[in-house]
PDB file of C-alpha atoms and ligand atoms in Angstrom:
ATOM      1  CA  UNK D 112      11.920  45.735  49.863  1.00  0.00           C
ATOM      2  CA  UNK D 113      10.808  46.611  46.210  1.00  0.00           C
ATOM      3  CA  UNK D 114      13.513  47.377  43.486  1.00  0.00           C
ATOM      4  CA  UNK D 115      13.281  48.463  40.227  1.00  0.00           C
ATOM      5  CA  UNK D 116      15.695  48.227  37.392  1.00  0.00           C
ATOM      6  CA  UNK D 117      15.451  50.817  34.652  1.00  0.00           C
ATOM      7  CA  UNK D 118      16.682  49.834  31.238  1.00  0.00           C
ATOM      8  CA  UNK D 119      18.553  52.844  29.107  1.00  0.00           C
ATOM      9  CA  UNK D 120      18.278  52.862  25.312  1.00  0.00           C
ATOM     10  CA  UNK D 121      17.979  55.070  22.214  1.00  0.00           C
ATOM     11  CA  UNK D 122      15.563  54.716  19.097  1.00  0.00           C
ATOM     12  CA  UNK D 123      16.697  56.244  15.962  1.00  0.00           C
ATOM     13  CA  UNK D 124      13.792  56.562  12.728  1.00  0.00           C
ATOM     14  CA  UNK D 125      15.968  55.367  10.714  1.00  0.00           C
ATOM     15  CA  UNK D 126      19.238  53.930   9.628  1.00  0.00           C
ATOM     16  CA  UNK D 127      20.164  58.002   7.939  1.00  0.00           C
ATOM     17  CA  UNK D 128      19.406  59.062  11.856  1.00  0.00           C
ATOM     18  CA  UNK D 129      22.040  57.088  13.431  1.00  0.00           C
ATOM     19  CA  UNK D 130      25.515  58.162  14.167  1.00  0.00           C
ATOM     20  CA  UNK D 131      27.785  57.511  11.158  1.00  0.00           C
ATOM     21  CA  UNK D 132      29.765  54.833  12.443  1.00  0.00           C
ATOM     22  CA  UNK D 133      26.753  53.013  13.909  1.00  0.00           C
ATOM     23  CA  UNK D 134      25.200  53.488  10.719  1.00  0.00           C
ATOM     24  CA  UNK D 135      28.068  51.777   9.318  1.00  0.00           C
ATOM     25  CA  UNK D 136      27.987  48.555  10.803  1.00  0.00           C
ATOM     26  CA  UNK D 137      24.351  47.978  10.960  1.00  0.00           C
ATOM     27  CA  UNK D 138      24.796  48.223   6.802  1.00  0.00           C
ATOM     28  CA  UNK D 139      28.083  45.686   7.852  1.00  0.00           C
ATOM     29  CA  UNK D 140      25.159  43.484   9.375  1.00  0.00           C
ATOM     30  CA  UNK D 141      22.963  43.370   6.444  1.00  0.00           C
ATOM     31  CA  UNK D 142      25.683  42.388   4.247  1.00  0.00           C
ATOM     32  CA  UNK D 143      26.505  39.654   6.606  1.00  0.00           C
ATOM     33  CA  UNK D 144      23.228  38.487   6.550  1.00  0.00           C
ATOM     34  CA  UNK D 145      23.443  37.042   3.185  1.00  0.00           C
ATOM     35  CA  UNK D 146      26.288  34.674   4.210  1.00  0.00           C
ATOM     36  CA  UNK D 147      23.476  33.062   6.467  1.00  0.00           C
ATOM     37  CA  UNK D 148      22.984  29.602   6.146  1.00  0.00           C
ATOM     38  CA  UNK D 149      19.289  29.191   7.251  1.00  0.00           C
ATOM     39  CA  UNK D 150      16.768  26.536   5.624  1.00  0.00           C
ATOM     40  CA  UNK D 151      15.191  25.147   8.051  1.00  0.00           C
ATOM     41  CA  UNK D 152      14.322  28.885   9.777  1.00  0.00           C
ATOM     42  CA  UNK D 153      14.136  30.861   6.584  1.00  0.00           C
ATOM     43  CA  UNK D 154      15.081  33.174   8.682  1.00  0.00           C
ATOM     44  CA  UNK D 155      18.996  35.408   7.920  1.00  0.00           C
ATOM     45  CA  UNK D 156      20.571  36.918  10.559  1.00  0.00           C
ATOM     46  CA  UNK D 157      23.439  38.903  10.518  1.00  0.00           C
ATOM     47  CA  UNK D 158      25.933  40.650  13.208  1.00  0.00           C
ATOM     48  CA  UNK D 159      28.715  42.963  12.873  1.00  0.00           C
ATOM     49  CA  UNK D 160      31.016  43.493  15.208  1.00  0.00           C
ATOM     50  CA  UNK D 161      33.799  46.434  15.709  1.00  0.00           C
ATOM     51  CA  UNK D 162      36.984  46.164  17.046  1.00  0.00           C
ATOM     52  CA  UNK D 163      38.969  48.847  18.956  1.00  0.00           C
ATOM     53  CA  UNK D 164      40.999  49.164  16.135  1.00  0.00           C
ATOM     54  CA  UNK D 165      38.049  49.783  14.057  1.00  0.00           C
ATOM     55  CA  UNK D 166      38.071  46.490  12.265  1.00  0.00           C
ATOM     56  CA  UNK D 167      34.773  44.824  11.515  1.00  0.00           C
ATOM     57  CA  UNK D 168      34.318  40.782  12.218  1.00  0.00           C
ATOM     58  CA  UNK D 169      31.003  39.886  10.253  1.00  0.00           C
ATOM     59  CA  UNK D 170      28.767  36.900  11.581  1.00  0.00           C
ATOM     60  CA  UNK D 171      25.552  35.158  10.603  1.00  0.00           C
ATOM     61  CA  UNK D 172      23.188  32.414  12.010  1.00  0.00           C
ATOM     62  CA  UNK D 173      24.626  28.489  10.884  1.00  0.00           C
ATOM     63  CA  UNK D 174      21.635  26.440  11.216  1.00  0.00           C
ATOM     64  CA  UNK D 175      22.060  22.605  11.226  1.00  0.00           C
ATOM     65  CA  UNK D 176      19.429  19.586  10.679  1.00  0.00           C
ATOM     66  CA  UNK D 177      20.140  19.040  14.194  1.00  0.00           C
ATOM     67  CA  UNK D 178      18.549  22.091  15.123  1.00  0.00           C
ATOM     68  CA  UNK D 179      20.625  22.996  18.817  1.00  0.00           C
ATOM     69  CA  UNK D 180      23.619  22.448  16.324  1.00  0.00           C
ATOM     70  CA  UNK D 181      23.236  25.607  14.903  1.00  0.00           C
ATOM     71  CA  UNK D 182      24.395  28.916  15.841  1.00  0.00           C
ATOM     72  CA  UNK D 183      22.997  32.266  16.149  1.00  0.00           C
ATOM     73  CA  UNK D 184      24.742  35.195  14.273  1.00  0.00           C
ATOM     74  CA  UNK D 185      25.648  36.789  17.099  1.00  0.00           C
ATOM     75  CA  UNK D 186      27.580  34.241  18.954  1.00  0.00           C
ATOM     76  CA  UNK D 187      29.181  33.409  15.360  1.00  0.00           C
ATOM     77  CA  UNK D 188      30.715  36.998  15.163  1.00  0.00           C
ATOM     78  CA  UNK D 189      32.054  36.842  18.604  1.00  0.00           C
ATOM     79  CA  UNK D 190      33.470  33.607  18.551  1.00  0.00           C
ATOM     80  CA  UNK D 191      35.194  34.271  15.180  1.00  0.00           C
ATOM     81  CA  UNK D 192      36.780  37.181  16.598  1.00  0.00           C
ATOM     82  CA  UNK D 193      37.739  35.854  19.989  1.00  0.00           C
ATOM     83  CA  UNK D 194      39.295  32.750  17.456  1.00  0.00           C
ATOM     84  CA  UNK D 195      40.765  34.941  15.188  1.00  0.00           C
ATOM     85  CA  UNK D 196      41.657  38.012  16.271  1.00  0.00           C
ATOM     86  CA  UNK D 197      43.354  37.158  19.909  1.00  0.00           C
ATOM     87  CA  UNK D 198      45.540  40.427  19.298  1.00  0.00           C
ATOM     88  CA  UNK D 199      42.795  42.452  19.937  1.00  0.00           C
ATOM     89  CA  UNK D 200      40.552  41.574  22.463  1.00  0.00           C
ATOM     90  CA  UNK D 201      38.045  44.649  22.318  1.00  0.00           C
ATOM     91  CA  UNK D 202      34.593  45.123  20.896  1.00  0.00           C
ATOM     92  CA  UNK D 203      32.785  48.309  20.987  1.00  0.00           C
ATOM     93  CA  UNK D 204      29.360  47.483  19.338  1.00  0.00           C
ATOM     94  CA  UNK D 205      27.438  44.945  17.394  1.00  0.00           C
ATOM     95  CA  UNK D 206      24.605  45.238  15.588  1.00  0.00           C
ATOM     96  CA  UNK D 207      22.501  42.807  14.367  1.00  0.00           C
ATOM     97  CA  UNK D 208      20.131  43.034  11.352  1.00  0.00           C
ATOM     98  CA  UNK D 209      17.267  40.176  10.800  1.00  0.00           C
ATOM     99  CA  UNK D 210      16.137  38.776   6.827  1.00  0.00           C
ATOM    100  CA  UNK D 211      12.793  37.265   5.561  1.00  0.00           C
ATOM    101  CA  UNK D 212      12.939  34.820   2.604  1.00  0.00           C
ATOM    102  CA  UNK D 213      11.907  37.930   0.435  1.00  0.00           C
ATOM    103  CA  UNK D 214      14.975  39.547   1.155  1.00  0.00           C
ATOM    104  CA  UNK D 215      13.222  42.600   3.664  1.00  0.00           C
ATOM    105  CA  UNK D 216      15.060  43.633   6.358  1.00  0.00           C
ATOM    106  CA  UNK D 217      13.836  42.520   9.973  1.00  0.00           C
ATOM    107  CA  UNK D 218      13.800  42.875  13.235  1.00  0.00           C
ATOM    108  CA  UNK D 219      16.339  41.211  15.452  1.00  0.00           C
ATOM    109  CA  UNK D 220      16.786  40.704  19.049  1.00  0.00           C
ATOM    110  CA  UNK D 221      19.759  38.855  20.869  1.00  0.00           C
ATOM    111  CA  UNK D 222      18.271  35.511  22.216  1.00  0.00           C
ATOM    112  CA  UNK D 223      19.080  34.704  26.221  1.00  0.00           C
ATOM    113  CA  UNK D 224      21.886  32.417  25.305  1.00  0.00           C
ATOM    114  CA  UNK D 225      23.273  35.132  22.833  1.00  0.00           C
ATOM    115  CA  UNK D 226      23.311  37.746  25.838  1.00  0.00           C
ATOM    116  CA  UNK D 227      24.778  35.998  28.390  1.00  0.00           C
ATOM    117  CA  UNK D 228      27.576  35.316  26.042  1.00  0.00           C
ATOM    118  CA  UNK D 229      27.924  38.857  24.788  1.00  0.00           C
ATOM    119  CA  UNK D 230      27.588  39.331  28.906  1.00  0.00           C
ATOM    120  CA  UNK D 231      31.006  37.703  28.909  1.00  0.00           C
ATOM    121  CA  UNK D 232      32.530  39.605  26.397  1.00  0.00           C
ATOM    122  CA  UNK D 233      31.756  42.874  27.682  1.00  0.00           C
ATOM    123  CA  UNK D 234      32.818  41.305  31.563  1.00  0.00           C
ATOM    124  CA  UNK D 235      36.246  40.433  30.292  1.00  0.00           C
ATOM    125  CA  UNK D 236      37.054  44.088  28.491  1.00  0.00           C
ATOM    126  CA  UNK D 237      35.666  45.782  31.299  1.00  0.00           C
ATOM    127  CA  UNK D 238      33.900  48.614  29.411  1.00  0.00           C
ATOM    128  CA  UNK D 239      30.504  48.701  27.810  1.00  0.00           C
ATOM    129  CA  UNK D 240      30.066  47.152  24.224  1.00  0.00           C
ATOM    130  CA  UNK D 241      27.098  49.151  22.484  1.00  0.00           C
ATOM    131  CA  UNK D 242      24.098  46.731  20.493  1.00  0.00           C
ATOM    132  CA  UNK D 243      22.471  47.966  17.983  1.00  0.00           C
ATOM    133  CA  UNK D 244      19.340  46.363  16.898  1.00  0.00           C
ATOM    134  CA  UNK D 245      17.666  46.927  13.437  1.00  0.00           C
ATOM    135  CA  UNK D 246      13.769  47.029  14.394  1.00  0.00           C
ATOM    136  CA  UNK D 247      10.602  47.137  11.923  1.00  0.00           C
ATOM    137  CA  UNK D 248       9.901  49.527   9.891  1.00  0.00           C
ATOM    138  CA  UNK D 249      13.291  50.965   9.564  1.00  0.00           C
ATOM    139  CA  UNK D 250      13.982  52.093  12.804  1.00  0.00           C
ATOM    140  CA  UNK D 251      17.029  51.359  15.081  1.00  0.00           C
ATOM    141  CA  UNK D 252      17.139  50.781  19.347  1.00  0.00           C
ATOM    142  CA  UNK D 253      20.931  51.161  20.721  1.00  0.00           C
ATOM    143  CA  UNK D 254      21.858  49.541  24.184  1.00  0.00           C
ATOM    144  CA  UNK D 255      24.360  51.613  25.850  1.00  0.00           C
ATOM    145  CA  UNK D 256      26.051  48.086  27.270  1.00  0.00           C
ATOM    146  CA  UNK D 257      25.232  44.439  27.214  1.00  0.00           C
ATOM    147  CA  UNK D 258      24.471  44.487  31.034  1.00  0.00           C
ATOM    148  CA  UNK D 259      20.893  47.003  29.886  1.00  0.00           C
ATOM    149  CA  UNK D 260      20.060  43.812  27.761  1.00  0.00           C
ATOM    150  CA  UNK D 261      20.849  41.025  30.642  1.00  0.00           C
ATOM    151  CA  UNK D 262      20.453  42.396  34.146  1.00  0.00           C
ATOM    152  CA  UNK D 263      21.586  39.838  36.701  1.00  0.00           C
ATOM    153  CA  UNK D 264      23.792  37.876  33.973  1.00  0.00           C
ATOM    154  CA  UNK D 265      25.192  34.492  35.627  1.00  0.00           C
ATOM    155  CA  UNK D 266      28.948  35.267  36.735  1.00  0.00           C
ATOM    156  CA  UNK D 267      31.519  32.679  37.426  1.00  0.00           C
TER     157      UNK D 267
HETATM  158  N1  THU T 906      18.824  33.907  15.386  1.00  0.00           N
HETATM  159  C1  THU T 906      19.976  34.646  15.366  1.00  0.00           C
HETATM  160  O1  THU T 906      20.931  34.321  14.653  1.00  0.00           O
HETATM  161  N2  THU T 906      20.043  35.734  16.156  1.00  0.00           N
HETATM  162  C2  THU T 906      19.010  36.229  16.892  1.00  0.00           C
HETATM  163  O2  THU T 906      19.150  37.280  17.503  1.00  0.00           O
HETATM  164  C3  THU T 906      17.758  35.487  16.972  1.00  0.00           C
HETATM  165  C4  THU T 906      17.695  34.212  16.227  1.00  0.00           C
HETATM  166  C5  THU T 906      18.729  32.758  14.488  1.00  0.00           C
HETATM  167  C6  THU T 906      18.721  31.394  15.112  1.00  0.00           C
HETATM  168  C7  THU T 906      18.016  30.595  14.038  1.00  0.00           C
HETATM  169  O3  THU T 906      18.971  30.203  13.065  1.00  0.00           O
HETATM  170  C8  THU T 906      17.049  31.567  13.414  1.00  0.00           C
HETATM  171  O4  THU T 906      17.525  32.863  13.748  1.00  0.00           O
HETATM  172  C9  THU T 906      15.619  31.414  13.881  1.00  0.00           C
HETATM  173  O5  THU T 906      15.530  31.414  15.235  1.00  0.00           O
END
């Protein structure tokens, strides 16, 4: 038998378009990019993630000379907050902005290994966490949940 699986998102124009909170943390993301540490990629990433509470853990890409070493922005923010914030386990969104070597805003897309971790996250809360994406050109694509991004994640 055939199946389909239908993916749910939004696209907003621009960053003025989104919902204010949203809007919010993607600007949270851009300033997080700067804390990137990327010379052999050139390429700054950065992720901000919000808390239930409303707090905001910031994360960008750590790249090493031993290039697996490194770590995406992504997995940096959640990580940080799992580390440091154990009192409150909860993450409603993260969004995640991309940065040339000219300093212009980029596109950014969660890698595989970045999802199935984020996968995790969202398994262990047991309610959606919303990703926002900054695309070219401005515009803005928001995932409803982690499970749009990774259908069929691996579960232990
Ligand atoms: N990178 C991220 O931090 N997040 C993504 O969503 C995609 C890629 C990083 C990894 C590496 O440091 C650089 O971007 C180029 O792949």
């Amino acid at each position: 038998m055939e199946k389909q699986i239908v993916i749910n998102y939004q696209e907003y124009n621009s960053l003025d378009e989104l919902p204010e909170a949203m809007g919010l943390l993607v600007r949270e993301a851009v300033e997080a990019a700067a804390s990137a540490y990327a010379p052999y990629s050139g390429f700054h990433v950065g992720a901000a993630l919000r808390l239930a509470d409303g707090s905001v853990v910031r994360g960008s890409n750590q790249e090493n000379a031993a290039y697996p070493s490194g770590l995406c922005a992504e997995r940096t923010a959640l990580f940080a907050a799992s580390a440091q914030r154990a009192d409150c386990r909860d993450y409603e969104a993260l969004a995640i902005v991309g940065c040339n070597e000219r300093g212009e805003l980029c596109e950014a897309s969660p890698c595989g290994a970045c999802r199935q971790v984020m996968a995790e996250f969202e398994g262990r809360q047991g309610h959606a966490m919303r990703v926002v994406c900054y695309l070219d050109g401005g515009r803005v694509r928001v995932f409803g949940s982690v499970a749009d991004l990774l259908p069929f994640s691996f579960q232990f």
